[in-house]
PDB file of C-alpha atoms in Angstrom:
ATOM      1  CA  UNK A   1     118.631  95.758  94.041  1.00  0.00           C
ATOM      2  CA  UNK A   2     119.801  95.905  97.492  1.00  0.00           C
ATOM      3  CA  UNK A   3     117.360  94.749 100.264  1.00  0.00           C
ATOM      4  CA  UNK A   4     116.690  97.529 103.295  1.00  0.00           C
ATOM      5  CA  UNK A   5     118.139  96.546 106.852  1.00  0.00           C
ATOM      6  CA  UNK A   6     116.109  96.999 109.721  1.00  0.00           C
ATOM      7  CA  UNK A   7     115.481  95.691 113.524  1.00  0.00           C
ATOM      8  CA  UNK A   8     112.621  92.922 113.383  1.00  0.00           C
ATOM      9  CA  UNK A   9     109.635  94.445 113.452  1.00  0.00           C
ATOM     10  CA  UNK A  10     108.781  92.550 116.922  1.00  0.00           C
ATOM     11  CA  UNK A  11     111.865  94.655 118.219  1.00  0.00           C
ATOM     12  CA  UNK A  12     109.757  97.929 117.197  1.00  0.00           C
ATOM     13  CA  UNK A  13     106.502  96.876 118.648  1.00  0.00           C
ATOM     14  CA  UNK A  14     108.701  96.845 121.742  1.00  0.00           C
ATOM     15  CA  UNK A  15     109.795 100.626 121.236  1.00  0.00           C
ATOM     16  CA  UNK A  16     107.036 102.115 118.985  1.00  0.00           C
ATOM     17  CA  UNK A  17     103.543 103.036 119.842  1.00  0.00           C
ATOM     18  CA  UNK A  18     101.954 101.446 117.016  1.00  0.00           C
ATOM     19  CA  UNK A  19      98.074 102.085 116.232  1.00  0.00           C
ATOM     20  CA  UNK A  20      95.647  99.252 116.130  1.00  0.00           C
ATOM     21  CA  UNK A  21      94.572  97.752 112.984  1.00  0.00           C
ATOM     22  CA  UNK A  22      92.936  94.074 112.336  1.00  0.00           C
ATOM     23  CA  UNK A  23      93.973  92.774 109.143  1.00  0.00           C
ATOM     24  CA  UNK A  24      91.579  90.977 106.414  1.00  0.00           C
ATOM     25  CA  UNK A  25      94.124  89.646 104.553  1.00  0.00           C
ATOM     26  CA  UNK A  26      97.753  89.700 103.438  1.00  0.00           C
ATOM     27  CA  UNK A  27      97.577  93.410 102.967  1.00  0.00           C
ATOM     28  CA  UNK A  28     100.329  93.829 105.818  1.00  0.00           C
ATOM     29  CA  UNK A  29     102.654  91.421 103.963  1.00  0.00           C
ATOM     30  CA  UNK A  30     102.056  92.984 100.655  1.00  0.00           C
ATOM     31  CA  UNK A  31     102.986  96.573 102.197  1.00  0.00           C
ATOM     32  CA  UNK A  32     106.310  95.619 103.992  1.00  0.00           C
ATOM     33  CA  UNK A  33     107.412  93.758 100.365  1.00  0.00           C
ATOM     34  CA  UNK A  34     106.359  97.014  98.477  1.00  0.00           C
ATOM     35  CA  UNK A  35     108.474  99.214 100.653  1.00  0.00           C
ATOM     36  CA  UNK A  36     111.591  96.704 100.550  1.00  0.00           C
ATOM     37  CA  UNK A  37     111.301  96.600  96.562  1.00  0.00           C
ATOM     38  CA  UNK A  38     110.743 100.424  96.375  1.00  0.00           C
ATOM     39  CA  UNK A  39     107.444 100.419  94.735  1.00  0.00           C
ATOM     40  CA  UNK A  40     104.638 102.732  95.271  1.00  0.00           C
ATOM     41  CA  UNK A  41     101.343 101.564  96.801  1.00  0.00           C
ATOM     42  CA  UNK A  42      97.850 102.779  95.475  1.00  0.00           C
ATOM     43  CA  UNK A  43      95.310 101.866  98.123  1.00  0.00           C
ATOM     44  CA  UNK A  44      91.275 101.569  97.063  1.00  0.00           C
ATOM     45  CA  UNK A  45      88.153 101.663  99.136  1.00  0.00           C
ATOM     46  CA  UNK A  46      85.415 103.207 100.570  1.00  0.00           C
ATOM     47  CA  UNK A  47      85.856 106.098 102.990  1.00  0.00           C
ATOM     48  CA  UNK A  48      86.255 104.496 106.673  1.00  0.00           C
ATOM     49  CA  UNK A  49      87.706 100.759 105.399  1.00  0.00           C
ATOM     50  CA  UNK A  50      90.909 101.745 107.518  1.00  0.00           C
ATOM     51  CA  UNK A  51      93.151 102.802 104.363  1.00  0.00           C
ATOM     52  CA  UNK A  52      94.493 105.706 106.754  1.00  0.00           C
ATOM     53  CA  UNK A  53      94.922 103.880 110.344  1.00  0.00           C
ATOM     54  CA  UNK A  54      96.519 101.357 107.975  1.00  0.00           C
ATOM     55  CA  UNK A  55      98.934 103.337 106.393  1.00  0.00           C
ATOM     56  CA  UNK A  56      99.808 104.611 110.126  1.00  0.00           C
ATOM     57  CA  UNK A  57     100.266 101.347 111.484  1.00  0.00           C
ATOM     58  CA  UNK A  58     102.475  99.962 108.856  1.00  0.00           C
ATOM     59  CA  UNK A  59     104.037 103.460 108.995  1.00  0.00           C
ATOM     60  CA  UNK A  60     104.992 102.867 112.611  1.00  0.00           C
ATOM     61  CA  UNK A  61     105.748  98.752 112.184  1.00  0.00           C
ATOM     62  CA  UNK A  62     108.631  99.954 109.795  1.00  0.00           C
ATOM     63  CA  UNK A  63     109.580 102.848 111.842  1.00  0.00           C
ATOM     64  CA  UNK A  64     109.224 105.075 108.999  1.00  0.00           C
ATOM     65  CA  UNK A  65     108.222 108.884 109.837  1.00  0.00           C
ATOM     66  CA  UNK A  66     105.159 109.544 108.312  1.00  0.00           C
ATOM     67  CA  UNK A  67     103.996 112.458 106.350  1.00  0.00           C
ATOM     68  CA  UNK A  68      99.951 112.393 105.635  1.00  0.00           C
ATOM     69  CA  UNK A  69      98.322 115.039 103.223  1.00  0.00           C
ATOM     70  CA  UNK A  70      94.983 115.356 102.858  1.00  0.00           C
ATOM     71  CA  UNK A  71      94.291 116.234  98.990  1.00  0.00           C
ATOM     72  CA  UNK A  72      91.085 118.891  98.259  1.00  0.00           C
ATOM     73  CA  UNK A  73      90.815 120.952  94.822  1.00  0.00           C
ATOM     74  CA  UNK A  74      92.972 123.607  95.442  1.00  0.00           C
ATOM     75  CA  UNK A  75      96.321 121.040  96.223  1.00  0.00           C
ATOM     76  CA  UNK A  76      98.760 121.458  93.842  1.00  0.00           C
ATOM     77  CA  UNK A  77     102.650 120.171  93.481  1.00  0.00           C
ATOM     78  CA  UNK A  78     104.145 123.138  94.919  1.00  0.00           C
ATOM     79  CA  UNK A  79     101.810 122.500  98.242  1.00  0.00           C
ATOM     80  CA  UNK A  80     103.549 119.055  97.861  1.00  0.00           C
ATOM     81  CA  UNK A  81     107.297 120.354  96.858  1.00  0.00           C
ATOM     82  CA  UNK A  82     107.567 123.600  98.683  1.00  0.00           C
ATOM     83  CA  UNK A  83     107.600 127.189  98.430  1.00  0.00           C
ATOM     84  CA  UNK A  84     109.575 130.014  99.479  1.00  0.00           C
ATOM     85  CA  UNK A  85     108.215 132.062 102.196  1.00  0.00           C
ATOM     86  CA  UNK A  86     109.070 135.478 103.846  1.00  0.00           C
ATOM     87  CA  UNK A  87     110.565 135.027 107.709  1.00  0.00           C
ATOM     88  CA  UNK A  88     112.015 137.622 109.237  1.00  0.00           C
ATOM     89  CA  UNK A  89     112.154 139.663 106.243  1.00  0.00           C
ATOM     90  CA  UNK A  90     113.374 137.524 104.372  1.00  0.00           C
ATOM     91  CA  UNK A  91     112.703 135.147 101.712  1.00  0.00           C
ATOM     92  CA  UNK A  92     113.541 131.996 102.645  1.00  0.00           C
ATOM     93  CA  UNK A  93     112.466 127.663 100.938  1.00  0.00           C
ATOM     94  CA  UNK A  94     110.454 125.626 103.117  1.00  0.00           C
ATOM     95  CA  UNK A  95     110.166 122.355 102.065  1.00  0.00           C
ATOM     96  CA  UNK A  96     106.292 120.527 101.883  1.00  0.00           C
ATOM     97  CA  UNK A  97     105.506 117.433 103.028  1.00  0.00           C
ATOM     98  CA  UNK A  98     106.559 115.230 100.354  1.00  0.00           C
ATOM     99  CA  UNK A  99     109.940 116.801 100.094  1.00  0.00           C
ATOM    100  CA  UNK A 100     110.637 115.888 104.117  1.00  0.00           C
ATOM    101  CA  UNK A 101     109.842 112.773 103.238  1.00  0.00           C
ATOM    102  CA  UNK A 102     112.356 112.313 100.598  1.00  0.00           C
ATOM    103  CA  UNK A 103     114.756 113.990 102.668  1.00  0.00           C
ATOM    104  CA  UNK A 104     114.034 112.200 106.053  1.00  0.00           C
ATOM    105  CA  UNK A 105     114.091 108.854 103.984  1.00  0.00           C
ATOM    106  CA  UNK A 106     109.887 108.232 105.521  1.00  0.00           C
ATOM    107  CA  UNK A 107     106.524 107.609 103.957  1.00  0.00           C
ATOM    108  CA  UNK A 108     104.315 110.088 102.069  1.00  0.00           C
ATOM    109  CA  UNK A 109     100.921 109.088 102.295  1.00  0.00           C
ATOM    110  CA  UNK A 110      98.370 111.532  99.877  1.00  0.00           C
ATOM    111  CA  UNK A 111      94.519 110.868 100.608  1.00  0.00           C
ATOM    112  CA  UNK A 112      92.064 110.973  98.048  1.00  0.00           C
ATOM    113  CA  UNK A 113      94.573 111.381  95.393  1.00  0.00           C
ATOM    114  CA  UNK A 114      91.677 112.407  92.515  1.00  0.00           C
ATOM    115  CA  UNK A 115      90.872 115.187  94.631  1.00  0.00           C
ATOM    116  CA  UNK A 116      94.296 117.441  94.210  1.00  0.00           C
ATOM    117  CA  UNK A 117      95.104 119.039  90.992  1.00  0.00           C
ATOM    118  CA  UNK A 118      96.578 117.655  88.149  1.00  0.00           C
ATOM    119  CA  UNK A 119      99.973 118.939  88.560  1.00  0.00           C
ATOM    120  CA  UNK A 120     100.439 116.881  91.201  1.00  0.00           C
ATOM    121  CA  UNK A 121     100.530 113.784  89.182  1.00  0.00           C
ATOM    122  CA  UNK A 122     103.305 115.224  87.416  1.00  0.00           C
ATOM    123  CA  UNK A 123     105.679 115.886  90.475  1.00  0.00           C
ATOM    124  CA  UNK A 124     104.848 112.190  91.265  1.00  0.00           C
ATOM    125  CA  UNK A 125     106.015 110.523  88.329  1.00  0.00           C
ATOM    126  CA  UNK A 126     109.889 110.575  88.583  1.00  0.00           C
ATOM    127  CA  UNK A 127     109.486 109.571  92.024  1.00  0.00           C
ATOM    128  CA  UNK A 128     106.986 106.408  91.248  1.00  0.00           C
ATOM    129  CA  UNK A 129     109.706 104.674  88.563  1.00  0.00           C
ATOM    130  CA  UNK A 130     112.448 103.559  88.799  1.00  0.00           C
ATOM    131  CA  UNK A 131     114.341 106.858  88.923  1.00  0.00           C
ATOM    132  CA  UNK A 132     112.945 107.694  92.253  1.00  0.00           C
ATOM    133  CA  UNK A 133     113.781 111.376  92.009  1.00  0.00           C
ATOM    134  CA  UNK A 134     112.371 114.651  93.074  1.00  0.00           C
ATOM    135  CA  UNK A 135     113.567 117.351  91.199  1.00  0.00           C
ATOM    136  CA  UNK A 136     112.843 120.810  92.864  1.00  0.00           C
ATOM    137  CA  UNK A 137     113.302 123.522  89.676  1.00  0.00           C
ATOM    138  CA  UNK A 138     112.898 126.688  92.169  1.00  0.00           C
ATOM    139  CA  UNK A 139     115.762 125.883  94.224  1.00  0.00           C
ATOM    140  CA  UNK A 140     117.622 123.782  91.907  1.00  0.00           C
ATOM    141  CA  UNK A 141     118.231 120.508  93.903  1.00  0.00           C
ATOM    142  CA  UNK A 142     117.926 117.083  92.356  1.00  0.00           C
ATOM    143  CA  UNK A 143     117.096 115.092  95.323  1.00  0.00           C
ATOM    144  CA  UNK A 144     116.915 111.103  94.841  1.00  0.00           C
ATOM    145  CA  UNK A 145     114.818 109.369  97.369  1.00  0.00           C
ATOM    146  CA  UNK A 146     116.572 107.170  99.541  1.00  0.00           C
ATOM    147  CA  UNK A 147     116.330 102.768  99.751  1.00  0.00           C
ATOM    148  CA  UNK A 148     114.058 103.995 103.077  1.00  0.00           C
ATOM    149  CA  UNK A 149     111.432 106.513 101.274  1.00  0.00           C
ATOM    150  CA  UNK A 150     107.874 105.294  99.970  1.00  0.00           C
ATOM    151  CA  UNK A 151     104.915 106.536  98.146  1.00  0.00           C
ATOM    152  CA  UNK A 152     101.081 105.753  98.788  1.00  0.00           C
ATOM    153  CA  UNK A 153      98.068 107.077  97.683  1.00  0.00           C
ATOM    154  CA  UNK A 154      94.759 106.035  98.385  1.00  0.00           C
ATOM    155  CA  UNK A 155      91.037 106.865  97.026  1.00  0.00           C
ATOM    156  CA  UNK A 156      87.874 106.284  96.871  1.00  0.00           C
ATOM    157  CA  UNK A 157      86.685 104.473  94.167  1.00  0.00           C
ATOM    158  CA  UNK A 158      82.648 105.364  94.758  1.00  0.00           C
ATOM    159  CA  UNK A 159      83.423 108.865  94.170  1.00  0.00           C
ATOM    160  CA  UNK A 160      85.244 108.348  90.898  1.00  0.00           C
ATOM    161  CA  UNK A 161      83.268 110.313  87.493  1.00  0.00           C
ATOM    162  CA  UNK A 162      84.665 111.433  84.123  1.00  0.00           C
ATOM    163  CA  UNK A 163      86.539 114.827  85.878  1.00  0.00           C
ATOM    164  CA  UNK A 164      88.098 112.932  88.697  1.00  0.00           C
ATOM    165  CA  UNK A 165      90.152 110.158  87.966  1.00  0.00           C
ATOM    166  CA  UNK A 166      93.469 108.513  87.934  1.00  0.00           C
ATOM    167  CA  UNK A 167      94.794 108.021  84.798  1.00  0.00           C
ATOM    168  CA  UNK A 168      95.770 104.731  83.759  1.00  0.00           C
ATOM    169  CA  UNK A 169      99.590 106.178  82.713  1.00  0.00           C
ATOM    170  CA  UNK A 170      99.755 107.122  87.061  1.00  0.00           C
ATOM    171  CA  UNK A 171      97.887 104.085  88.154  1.00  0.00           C
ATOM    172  CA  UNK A 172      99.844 101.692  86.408  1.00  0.00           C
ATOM    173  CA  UNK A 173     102.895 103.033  88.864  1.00  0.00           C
ATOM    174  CA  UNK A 174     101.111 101.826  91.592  1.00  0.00           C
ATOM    175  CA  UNK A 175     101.266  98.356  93.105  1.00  0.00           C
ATOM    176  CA  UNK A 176      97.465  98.092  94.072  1.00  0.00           C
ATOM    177  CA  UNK A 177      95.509  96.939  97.472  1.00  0.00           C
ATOM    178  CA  UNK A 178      91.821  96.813  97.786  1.00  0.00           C
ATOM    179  CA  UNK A 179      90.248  97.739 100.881  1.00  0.00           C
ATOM    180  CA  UNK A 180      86.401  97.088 101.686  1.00  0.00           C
ATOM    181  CA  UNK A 181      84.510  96.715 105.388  1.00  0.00           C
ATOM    182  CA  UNK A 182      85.483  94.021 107.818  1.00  0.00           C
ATOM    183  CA  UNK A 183      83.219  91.263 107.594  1.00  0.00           C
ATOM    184  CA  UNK A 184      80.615  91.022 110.834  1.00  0.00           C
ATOM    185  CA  UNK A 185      82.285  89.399 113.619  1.00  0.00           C
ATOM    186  CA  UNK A 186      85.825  91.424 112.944  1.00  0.00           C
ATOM    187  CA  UNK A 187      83.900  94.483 112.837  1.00  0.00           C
ATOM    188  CA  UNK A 188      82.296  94.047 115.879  1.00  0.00           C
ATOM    189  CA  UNK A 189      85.749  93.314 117.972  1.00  0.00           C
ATOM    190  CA  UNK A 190      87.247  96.490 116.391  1.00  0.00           C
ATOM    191  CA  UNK A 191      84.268  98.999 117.298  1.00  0.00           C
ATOM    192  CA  UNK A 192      83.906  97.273 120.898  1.00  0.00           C
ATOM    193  CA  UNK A 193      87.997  97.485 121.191  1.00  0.00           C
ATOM    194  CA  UNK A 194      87.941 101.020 120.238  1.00  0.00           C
ATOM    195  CA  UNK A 195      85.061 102.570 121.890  1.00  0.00           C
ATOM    196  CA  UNK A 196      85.008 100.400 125.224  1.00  0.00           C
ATOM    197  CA  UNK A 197      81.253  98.951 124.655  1.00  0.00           C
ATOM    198  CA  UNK A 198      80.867  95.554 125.073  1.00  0.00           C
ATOM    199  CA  UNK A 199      80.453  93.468 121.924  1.00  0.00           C
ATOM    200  CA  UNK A 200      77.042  92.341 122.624  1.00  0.00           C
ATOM    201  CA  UNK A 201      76.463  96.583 122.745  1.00  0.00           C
ATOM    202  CA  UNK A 202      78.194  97.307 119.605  1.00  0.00           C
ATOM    203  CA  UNK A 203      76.701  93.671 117.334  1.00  0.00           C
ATOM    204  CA  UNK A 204      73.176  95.822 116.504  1.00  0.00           C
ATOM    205  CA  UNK A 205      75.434  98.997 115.492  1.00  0.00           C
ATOM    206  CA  UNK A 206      77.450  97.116 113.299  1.00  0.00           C
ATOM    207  CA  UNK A 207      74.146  95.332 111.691  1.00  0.00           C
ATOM    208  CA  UNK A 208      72.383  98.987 111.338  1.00  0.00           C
ATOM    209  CA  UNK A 209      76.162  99.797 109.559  1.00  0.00           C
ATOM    210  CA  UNK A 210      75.857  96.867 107.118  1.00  0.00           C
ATOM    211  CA  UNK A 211      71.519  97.552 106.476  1.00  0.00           C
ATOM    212  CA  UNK A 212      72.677 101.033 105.321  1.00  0.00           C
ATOM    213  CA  UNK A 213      75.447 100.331 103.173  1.00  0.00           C
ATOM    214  CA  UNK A 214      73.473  98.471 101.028  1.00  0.00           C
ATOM    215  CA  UNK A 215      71.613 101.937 100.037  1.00  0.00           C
ATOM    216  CA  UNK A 216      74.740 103.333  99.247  1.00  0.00           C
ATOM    217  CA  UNK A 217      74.266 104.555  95.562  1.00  0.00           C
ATOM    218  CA  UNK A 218      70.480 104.972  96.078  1.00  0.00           C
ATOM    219  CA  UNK A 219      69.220 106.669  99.141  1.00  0.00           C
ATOM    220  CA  UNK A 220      72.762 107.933 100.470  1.00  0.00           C
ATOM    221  CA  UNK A 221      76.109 108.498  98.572  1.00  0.00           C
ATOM    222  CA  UNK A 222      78.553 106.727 100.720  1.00  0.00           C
ATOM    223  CA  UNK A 223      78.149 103.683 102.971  1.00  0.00           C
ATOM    224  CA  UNK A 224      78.647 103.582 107.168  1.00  0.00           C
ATOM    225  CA  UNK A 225      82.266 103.920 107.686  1.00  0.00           C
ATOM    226  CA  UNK A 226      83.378 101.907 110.817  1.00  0.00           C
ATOM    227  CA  UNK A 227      84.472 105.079 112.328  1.00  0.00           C
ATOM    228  CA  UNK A 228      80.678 106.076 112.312  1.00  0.00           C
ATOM    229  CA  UNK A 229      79.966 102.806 114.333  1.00  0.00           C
ATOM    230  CA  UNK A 230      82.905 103.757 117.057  1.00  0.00           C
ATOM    231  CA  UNK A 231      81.748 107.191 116.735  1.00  0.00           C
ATOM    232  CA  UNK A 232      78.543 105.901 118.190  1.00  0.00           C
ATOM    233  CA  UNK A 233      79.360 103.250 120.479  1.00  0.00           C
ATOM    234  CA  UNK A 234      81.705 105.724 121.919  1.00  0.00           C
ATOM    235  CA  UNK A 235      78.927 108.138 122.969  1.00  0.00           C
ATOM    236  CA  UNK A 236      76.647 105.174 124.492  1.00  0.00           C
ATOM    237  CA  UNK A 237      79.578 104.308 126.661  1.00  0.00           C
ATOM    238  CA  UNK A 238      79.628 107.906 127.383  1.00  0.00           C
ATOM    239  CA  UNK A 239      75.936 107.972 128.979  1.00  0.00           C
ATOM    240  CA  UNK A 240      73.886 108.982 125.840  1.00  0.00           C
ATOM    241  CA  UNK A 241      70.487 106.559 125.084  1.00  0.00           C
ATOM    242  CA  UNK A 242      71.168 104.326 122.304  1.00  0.00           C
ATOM    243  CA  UNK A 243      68.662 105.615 119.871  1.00  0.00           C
ATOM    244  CA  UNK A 244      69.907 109.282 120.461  1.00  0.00           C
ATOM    245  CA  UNK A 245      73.405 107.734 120.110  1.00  0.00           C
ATOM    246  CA  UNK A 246      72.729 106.392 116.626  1.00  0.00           C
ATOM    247  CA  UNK A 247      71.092 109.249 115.338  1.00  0.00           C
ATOM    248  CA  UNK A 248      73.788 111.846 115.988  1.00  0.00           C
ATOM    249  CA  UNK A 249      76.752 109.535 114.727  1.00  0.00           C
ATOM    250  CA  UNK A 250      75.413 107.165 112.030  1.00  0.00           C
ATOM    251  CA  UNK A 251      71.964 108.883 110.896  1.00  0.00           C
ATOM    252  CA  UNK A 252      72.582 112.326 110.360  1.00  0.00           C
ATOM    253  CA  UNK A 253      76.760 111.916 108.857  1.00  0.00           C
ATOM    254  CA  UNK A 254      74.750 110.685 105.899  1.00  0.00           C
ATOM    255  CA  UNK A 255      72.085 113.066 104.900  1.00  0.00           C
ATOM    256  CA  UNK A 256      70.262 116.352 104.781  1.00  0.00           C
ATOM    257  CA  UNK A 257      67.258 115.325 102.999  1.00  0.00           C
ATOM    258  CA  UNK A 258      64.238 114.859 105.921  1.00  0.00           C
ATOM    259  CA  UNK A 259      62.203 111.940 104.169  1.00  0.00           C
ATOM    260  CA  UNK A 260      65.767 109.771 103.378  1.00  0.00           C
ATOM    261  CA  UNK A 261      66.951 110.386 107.143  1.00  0.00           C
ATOM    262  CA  UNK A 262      63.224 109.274 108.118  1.00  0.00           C
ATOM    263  CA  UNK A 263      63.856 106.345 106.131  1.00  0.00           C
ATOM    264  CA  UNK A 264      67.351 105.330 106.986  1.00  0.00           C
ATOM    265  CA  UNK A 265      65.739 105.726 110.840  1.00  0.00           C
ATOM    266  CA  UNK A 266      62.749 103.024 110.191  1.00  0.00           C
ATOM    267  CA  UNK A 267      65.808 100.768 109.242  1.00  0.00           C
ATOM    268  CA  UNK A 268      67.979 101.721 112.019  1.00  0.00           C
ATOM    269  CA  UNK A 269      64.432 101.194 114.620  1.00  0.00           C
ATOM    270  CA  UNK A 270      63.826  97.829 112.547  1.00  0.00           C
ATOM    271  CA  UNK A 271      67.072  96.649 113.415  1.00  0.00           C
ATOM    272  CA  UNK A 272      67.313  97.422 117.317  1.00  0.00           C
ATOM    273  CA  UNK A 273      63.333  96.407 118.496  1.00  0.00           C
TER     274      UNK A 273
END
């Protein structure tokens, strides 16, 4: 198999706006070797671990164009293929997402893969072996991904039950990276970097984050994404009172019950007094 030429990736930094991302561990290394060998990459963790702004940053490291799709219940392959349309009075095929990225030789990145339907997984499979093909039946083409074009899905393994799942004949196409939250110190750089508060600011966000997520499961479904921490450091730096701050961007994201937001507040108080 023939390995993919391309400028150093210093050399892009110096032409590409690339978005931040700190890395925990060799996942950048592990995604630049999956794209040169052509293999797909199935990404796993909780929402806001940075499985997106990492598949935008590698996106832009290998100067790939990048085509992102959001997956809900009612996505299915031809969402993903394309459709013909009436323009003009006419009828004419526009390609989807993942077909311009076959085309355009770029990465298709589908999030929250368990949420689309399952004819999806179908439309994947020739194009996550080693056939790397797209066949498009309406309008007849055959189109065979080029050494440039990747695959990656992510999801959420928290939200997984017995109607949503991968199947283990589509994850076992997948070279596999786990994602979970940065630890402490990391996560405090990153929220302070990205908001503009002052670490010293953001340190009793992030420790109100990591109190919560451990009632993830119990009192609340999902943990504190990082975002949520940013979200809220963001509108202290803006002028908003710290308490008022964490309420609107950590507290209320996770709940509508009254008595579990009262309680997720006595731990969010407990943590800043």
């Amino acid at each position: 198999m023939n390995m993919i030429t391309r400028p150093p990736i210093s050399a892009l930094a110096d032409t590409i706006d690339i978005p931040a991302y700190t890395t925990s561990g060799n996942e950048r290394f592990l995604f630049e070797k999956a794209w040169e060998r052509r293999l797909p990459l199935l990404l796993k963790g909780p929402t806001g671990s940075g499985k997106t702004r990492f598949v935008a940053h590698m996106a832009a490291r290998l100067g790939l164009p990048l085509f992102t799709v959001a997956c809900h219940d009612d996505l299915s392959a031809a969402d993903l293929t394309g459709r013909h349309l009436l323009k003009g009075g006419e009828t004419v095929w526009v390609d989807g997402p993942l077909t311009r990225a076959v085309r355009e030789g770029g990465l298709c990145y589908l999030d929250e893969i368990v949420e689309a339907r399952k004819d999806v997984a179908v439309v994947l499979h020739p194009l996550t072996d080693d056939r790397r093909i797209l066949p498009l039946e309406r309008t007849g083409e055959l189109l065979v991904a080029p050494a440039s074009f990747m695959i990656a899905v992510s999801y959420n393994p928290g939200y997984q039950n017995l109607l949503k799942n991968l199947k283990p004949s589509t994850r076992q196409r997948f070279v596999s990276i786990s994602f979970d939250f940065l630890p402490r110190e990391q996560e405090i750089a990153v929220a302070a970097q990205e908001s503009g508060l002052d670490e010293a600011a953001v340190a009793p966000l992030v420790d109100i984050a990591r109190r919560l997520r451990t009632l993830k499961g119990q009192d609340i479904e999902e943990g504190v994404s990082t975002r949520l921490v940013v979200y809220a450091a963001s509108l202290i730096v803006a002028g908003l009172p710290r308490q008022e701050a964490v309420m609107a961007a950590i507290i209320e994201p996770l709940t509508d019950e009254p008595e579990v937001r009262a309680g997720l507040v006595e731990v969010a108080r407990a943590v800043l007094t």
